[in-house]
Coordinates of C-alpha atoms in Angstrom, one line a residue:
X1 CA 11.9 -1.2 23.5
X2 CA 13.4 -0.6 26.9
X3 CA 15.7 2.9 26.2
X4 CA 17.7 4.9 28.5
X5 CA 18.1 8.2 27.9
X6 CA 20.8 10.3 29.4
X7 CA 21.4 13.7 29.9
X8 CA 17.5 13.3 29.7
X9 CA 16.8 17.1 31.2
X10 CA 19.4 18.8 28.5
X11 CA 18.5 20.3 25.1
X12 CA 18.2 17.3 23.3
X13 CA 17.7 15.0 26.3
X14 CA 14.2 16.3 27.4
X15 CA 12.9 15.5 23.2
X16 CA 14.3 12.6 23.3
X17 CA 12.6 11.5 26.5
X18 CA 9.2 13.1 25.5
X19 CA 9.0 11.1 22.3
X20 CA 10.6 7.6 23.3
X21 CA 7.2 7.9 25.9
X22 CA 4.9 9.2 23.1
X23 CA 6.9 6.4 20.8
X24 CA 5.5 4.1 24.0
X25 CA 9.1 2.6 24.9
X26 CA 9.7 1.8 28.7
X27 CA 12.1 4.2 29.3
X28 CA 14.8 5.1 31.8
X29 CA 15.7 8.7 32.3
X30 CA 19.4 9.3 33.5
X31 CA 19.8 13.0 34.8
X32 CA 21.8 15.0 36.9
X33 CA 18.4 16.6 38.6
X34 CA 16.6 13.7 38.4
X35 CA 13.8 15.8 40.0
X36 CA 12.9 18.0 37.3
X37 CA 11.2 14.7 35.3
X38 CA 7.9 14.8 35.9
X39 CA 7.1 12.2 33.0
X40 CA 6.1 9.1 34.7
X41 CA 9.5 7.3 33.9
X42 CA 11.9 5.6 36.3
X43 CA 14.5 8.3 37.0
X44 CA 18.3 7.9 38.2
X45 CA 20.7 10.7 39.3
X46 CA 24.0 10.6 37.7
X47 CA 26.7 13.5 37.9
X48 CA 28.5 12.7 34.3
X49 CA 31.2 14.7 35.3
X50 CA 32.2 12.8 38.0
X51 CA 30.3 9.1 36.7
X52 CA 30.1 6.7 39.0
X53 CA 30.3 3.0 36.7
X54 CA 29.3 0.3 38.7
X55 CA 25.9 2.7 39.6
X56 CA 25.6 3.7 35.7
X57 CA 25.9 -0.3 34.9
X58 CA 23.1 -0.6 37.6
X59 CA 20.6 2.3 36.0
X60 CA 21.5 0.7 32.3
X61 CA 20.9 -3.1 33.4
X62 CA 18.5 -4.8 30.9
X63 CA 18.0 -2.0 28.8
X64 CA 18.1 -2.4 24.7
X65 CA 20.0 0.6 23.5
X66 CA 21.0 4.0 25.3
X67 CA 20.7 7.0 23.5
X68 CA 22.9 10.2 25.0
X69 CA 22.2 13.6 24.5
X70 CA 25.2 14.5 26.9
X71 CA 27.1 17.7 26.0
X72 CA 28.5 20.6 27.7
X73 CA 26.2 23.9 28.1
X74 CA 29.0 25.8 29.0
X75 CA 33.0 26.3 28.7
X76 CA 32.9 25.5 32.3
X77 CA 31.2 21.8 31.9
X78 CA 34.3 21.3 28.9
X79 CA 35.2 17.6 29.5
X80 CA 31.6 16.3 30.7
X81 CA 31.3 14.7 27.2
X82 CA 33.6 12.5 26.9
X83 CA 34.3 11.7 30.5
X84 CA 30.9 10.8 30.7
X85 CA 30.6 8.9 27.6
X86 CA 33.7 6.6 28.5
X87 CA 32.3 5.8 31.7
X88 CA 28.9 5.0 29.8
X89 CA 30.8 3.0 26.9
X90 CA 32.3 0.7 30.5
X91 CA 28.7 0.7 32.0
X92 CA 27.4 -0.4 29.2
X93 CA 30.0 -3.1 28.3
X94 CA 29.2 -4.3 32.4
X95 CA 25.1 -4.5 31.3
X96 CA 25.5 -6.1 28.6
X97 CA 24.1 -3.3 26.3
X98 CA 25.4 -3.1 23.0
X99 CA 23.0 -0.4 21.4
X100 CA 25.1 3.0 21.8
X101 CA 23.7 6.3 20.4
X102 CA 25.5 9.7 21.3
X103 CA 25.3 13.2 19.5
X104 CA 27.9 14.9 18.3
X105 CA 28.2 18.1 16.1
X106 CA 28.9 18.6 12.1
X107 CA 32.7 20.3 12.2
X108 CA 33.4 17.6 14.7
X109 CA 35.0 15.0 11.7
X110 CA 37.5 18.3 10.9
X111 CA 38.5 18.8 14.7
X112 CA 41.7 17.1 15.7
X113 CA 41.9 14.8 18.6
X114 CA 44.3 12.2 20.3
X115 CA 42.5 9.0 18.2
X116 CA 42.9 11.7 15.2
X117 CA 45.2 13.7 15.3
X118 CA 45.1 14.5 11.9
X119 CA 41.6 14.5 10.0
X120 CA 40.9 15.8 7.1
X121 CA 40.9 19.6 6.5
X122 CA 37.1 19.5 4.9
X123 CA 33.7 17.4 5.8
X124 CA 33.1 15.8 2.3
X125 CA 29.7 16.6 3.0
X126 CA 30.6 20.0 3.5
X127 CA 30.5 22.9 0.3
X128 CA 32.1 26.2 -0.2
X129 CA 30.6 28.3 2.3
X130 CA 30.6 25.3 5.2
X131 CA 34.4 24.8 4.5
X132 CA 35.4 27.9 4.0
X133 CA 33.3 30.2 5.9
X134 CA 31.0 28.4 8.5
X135 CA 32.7 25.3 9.7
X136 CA 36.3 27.6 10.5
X137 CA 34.1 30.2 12.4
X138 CA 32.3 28.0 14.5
X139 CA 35.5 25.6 15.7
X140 CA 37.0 29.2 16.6
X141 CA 33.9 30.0 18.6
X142 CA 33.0 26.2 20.0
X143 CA 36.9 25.2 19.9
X144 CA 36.5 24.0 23.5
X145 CA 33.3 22.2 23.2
X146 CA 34.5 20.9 19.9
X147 CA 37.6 19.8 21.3
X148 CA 35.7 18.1 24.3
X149 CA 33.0 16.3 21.7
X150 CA 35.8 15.1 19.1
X151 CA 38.0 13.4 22.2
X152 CA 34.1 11.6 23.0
X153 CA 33.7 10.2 19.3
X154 CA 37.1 8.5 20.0
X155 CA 35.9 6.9 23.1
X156 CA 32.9 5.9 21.2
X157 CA 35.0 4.4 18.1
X158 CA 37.1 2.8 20.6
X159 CA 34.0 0.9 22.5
X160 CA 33.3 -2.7 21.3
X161 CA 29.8 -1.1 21.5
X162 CA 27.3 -0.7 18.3
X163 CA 27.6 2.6 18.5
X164 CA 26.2 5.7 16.2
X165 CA 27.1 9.4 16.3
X166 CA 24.7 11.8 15.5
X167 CA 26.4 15.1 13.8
X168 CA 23.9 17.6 13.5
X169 CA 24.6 21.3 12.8
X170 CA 23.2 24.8 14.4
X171 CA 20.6 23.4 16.9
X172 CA 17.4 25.4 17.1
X173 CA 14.3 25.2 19.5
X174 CA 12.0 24.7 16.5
X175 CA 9.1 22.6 16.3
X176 CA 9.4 18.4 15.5
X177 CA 8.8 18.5 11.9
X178 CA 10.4 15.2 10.8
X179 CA 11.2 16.6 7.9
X180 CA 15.5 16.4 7.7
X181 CA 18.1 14.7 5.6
X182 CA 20.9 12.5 6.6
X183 CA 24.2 11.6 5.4
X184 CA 26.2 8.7 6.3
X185 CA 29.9 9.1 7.0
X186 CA 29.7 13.1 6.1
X187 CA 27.6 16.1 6.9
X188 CA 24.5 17.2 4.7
X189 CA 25.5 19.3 1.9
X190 CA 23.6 22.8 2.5
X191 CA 22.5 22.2 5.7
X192 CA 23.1 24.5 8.1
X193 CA 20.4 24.4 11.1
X194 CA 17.9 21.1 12.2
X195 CA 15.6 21.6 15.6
X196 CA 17.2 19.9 18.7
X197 CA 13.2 17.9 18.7
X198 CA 14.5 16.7 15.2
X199 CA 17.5 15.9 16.1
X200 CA 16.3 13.6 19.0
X201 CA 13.5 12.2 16.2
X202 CA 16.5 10.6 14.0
X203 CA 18.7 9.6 16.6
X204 CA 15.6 7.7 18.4
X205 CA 15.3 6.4 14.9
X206 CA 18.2 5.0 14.5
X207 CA 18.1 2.6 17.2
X208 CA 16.8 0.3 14.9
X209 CA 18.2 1.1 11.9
X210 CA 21.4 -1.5 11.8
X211 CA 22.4 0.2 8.8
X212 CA 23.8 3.5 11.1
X213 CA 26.3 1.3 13.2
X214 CA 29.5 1.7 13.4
X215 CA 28.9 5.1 11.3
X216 CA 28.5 8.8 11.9
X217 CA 25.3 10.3 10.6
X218 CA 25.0 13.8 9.6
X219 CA 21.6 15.4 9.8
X220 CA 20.1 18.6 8.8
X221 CA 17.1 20.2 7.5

């Protein structure tokens, strides 16, 4: 398949472009410093914090799905998420792409937002020690990021795109194992860490797995 990958330099990013060329896609890499990739890939710069959408609609033009590991590394980058992702969501819409795939994190469904301002107080997925314990600690800790990736799932939801959101917990640099469970619509009861290579394993994955759109996917080992 034709992919682009953005935010393909990031924590996710970089797995995600190492096994869509192993996988043997043609791949586009979308990065802020395009000159890091040394994967034989075409490359395009794009500053997601200040997107540019007739030049993403450009980089994105006759590709079959785009699959964004875009997220903020620090309090400072707060807002790249889903600035970024709106401006992809309008690129994409332009390039006739329909195939949208973003990451997200697992309190995210618990975080308010203006498209939801008031979710529910508990991930169904979620059991005692997640709801009462870990999910409360880490929105305190990650409130800003949370705050940034739960305003980008409404730009998402809001797209006419066939979207998926990928809400994995604690990210680790662990090996690919490909060895995870999912959850559709809620988080993985009793899973509390997955490997960002596994992470970028599923969502790759679920480009062509129709039975993800239009659905958040929790995912955990």
């Amino acid at each position: 398949m034709r992919l682009t990958i953005v935010a393909a330099t990031g924590g996710i990013g970089r797995h995600l472009l190492r096994q869509a060329i192993e996988a043997g896609h043609d791949v586009t890499a979308i990065a802020r410093s395009p000159e890091k990739i040394t994967d034989p890939v075409r490359t395009v710069f794009a500053d997601l914090a200040a997107p540019d959408v007739p030049d993403l609609a450009e980089a994105l033009k006759d590709s079959d799905a785009i699959v964004s590991g875009l997220g903020a590394r620090t309090s400072f980058e707060a807002g790249v998420a889903w600035r970024g992702t709106k401006a992809l969501a309008e690129a994409a819409k332009v390039a006739g792409v329909r195939r949208l795939i973003v990451v997200s994190a697992a309190p995210i469904g618990t975080v308010p937002s203006p498209g939801v301002p008031h979710p529910p107080r508990h991930d169904p997925g979620d059991g005692f020690f997640m709801r009462y314990l870990g999910a409360p600690f880490a929105k305190r800790m990650f409130r800003t990021h949370y705050d940034d990736l739960a305003r980008m799932e409404d730009v998402v939801r809001a797209s006419d795109r066939d979207w998926t959101i990928s809400r994995p917990p604690k990210l680790t640099d662990g090996p690919l194992t490909g060895r995870y469970r999912t959850a559709l619509d809620r988080n993985v009861r009793g899973g509390f860490s997955i490997s960002r290579a596994d992470v970028a394993h599923h969502m790759l994955a679920c480009v062509t797995m129709p039975s993800t759109i239009g659905h958040t996917v929790g995912v955990a080992r």
